[in-house]
PDB file of C-alpha atoms in Angstrom:
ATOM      1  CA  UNK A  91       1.381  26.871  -9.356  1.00  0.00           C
ATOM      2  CA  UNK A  92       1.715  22.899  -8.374  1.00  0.00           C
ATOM      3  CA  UNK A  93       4.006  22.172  -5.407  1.00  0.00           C
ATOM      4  CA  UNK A  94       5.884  18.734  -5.352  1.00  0.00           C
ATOM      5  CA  UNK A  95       4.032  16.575  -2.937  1.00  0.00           C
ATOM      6  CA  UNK A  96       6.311  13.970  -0.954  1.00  0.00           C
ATOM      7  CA  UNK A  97       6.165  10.435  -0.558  1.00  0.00           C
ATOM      8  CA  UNK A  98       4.498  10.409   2.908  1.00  0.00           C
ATOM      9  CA  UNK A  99       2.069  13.349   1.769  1.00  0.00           C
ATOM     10  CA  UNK A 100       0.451  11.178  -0.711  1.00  0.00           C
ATOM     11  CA  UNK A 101       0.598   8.175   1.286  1.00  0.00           C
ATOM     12  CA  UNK A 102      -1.189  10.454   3.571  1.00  0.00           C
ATOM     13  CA  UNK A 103      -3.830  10.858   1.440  1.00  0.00           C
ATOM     14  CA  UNK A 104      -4.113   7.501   0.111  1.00  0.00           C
ATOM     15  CA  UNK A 105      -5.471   7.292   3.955  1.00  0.00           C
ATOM     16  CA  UNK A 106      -7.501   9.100   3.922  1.00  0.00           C
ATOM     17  CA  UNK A 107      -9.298   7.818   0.689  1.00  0.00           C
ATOM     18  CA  UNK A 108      -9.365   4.631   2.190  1.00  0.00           C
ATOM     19  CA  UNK A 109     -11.019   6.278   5.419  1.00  0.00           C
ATOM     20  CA  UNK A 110     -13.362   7.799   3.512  1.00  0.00           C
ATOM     21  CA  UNK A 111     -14.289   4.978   1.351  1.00  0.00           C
ATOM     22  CA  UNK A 112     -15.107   3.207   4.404  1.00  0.00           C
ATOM     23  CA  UNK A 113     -17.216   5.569   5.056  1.00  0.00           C
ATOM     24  CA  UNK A 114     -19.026   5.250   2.580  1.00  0.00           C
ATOM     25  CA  UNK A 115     -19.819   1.865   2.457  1.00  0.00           C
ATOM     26  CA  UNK A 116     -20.770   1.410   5.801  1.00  0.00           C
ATOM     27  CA  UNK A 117     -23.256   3.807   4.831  1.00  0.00           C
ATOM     28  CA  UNK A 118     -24.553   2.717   2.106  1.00  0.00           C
ATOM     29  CA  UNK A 119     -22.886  -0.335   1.101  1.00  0.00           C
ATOM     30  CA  UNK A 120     -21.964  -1.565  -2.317  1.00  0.00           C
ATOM     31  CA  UNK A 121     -24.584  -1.610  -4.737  1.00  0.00           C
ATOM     32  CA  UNK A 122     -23.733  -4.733  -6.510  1.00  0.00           C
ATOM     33  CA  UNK A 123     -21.110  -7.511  -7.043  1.00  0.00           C
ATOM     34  CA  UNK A 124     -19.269  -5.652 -10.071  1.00  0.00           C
ATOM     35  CA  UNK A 125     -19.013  -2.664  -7.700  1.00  0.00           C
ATOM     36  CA  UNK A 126     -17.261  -5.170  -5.397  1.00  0.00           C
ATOM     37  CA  UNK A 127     -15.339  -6.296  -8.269  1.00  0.00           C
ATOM     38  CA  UNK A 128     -14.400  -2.922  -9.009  1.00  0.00           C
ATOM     39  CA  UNK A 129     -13.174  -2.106  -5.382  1.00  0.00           C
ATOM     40  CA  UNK A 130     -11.162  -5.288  -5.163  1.00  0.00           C
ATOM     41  CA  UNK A 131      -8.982  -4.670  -8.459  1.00  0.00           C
ATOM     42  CA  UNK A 132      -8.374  -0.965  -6.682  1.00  0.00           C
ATOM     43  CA  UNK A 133      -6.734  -2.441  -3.573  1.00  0.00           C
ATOM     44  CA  UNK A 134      -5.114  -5.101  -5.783  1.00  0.00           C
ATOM     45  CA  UNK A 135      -3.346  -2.063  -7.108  1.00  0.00           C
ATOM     46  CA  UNK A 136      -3.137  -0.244  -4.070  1.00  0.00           C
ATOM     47  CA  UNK A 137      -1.630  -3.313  -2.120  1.00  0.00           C
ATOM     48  CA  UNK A 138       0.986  -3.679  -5.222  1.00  0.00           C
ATOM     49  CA  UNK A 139       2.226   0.104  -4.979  1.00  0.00           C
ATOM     50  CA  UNK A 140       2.128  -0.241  -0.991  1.00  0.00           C
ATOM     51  CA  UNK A 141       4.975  -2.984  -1.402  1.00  0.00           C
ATOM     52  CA  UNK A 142       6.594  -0.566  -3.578  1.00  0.00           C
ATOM     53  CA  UNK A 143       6.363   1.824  -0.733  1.00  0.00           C
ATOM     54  CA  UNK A 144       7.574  -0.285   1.973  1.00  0.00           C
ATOM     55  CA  UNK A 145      10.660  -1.812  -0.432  1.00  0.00           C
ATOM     56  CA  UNK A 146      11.284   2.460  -0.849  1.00  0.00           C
ATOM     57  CA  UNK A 147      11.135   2.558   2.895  1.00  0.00           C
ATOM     58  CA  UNK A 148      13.026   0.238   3.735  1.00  0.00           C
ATOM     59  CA  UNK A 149      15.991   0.851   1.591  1.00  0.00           C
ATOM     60  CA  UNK A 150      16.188   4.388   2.773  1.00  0.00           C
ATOM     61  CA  UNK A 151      16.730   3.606   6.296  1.00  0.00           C
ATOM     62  CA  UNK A 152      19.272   0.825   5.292  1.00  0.00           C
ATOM     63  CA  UNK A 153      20.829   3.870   3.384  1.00  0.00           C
ATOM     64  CA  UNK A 154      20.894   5.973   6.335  1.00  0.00           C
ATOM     65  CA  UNK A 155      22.080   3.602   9.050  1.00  0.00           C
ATOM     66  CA  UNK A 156      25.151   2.659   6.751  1.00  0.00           C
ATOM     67  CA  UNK A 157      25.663   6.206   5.993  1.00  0.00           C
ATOM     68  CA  UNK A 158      26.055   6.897   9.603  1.00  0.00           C
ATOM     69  CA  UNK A 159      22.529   9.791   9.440  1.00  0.00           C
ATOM     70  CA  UNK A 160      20.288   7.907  12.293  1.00  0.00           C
ATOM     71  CA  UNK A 161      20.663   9.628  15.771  1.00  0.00           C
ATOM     72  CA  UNK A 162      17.442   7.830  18.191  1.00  0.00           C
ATOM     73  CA  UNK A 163      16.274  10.225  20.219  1.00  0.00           C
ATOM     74  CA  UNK A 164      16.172   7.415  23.573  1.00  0.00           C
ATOM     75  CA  UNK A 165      19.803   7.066  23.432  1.00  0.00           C
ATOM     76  CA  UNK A 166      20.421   3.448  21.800  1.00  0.00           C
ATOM     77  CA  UNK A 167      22.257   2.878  19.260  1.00  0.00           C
ATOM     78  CA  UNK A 168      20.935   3.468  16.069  1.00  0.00           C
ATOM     79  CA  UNK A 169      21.739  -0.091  14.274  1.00  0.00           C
ATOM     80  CA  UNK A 170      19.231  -1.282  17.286  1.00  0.00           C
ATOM     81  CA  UNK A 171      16.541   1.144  15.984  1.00  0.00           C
ATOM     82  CA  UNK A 172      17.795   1.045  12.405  1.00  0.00           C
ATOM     83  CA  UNK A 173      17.522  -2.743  11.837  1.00  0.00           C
ATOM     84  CA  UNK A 174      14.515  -3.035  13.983  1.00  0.00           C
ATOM     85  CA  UNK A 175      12.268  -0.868  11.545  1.00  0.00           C
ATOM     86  CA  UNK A 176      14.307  -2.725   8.758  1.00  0.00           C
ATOM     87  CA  UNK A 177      13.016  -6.367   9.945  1.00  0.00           C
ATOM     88  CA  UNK A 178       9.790  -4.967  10.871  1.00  0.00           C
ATOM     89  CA  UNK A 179       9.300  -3.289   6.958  1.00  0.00           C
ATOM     90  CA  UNK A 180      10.665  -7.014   5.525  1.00  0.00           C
ATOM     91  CA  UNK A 181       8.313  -8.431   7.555  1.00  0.00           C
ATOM     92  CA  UNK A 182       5.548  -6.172   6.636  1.00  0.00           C
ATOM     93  CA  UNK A 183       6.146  -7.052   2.908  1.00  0.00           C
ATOM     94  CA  UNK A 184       5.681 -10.458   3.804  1.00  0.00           C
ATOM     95  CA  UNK A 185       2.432  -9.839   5.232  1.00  0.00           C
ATOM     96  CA  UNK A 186       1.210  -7.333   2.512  1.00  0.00           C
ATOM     97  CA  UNK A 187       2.173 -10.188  -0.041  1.00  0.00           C
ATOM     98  CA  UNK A 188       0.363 -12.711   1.292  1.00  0.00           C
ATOM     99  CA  UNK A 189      -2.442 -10.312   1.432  1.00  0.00           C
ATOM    100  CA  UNK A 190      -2.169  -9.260  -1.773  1.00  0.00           C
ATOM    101  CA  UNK A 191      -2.627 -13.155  -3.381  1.00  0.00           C
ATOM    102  CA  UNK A 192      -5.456 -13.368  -1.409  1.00  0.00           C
ATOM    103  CA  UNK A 193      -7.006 -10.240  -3.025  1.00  0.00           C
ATOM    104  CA  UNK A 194      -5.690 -11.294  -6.679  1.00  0.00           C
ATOM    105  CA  UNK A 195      -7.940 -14.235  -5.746  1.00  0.00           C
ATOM    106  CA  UNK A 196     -10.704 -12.990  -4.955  1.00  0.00           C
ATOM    107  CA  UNK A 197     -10.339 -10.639  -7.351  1.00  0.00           C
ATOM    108  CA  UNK A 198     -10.581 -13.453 -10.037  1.00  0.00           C
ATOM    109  CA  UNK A 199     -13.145 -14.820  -8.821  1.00  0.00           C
ATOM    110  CA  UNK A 200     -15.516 -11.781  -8.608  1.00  0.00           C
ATOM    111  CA  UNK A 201     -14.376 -11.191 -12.555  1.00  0.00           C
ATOM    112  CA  UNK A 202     -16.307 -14.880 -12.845  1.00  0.00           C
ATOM    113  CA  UNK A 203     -19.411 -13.803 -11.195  1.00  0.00           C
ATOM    114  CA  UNK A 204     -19.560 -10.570 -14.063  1.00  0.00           C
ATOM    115  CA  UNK A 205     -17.323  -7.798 -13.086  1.00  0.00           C
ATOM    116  CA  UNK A 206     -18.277  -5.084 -16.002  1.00  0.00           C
ATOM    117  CA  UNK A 207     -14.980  -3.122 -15.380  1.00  0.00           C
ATOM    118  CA  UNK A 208     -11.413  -3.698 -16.608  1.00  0.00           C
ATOM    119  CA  UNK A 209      -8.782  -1.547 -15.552  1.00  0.00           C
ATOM    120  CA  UNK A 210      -6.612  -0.190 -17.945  1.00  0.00           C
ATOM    121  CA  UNK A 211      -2.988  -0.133 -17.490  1.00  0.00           C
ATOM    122  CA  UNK A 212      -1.899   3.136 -16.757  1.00  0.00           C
ATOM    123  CA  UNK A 213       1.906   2.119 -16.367  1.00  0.00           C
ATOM    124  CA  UNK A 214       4.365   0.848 -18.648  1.00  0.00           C
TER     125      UNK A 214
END
């Protein structure tokens, strides 16, 4: 029997994969540049669906502010709280963006210097 995960349980343990993958290469480090390769098309895709996340994020608290649902627990009012983690998620996107073109660079580059590995789409 498969229980429905939610959102923040797998982003929970997209983490933790992360933790553990640094881990690992501090350990033992990568064994070659098409191992690199391989790791930077992951967080390509990882940084793409964390956008997705944060747009997700961002649009429920919107959502709950106008529909009246935030009550913060330190008394202010809740468009103070509300469109504070709104500006901060917006700005966050802005940030993971940037990041993300950096990583699509580099990415291109490593494919130069003989990735092996090409991803296959998995999404429509």
């Amino acid at each position: 029997m498969s229980k429905s995960l939610t959102p923040a349980t797998h982003i929970q343990a997209a983490s933790e994969a992360v933790r553990q993958h640094n881990h690992a290469a501090m350990a033992s480090g990568y064994g070659s540049t098409p191992e690199v390769s391989r790791s930077a098309v992951a967080m390509v895709e990882m940084f793409a669906r964390a956008q997705q996340a944060i747009d997700h994020m961002g649009d429920r608290v919107r959502q709950d502010l106008a529909a009246g649902r935030l009550a913060p627990d330190d008394g202010t009012p809740p468009e103070e709280h509300g469109y504070g983690a709104d500006l901060a998620l917006l700005d966050a996107g802005v940030a993971l963006a940037a990041l993300l073109g950096y990583l699509q660079e580099a990415s291109g580059h490593l494919w130069h210097l003989g990735m092996v590995y090409e991803p296959e789409e998995t999404e429509a």
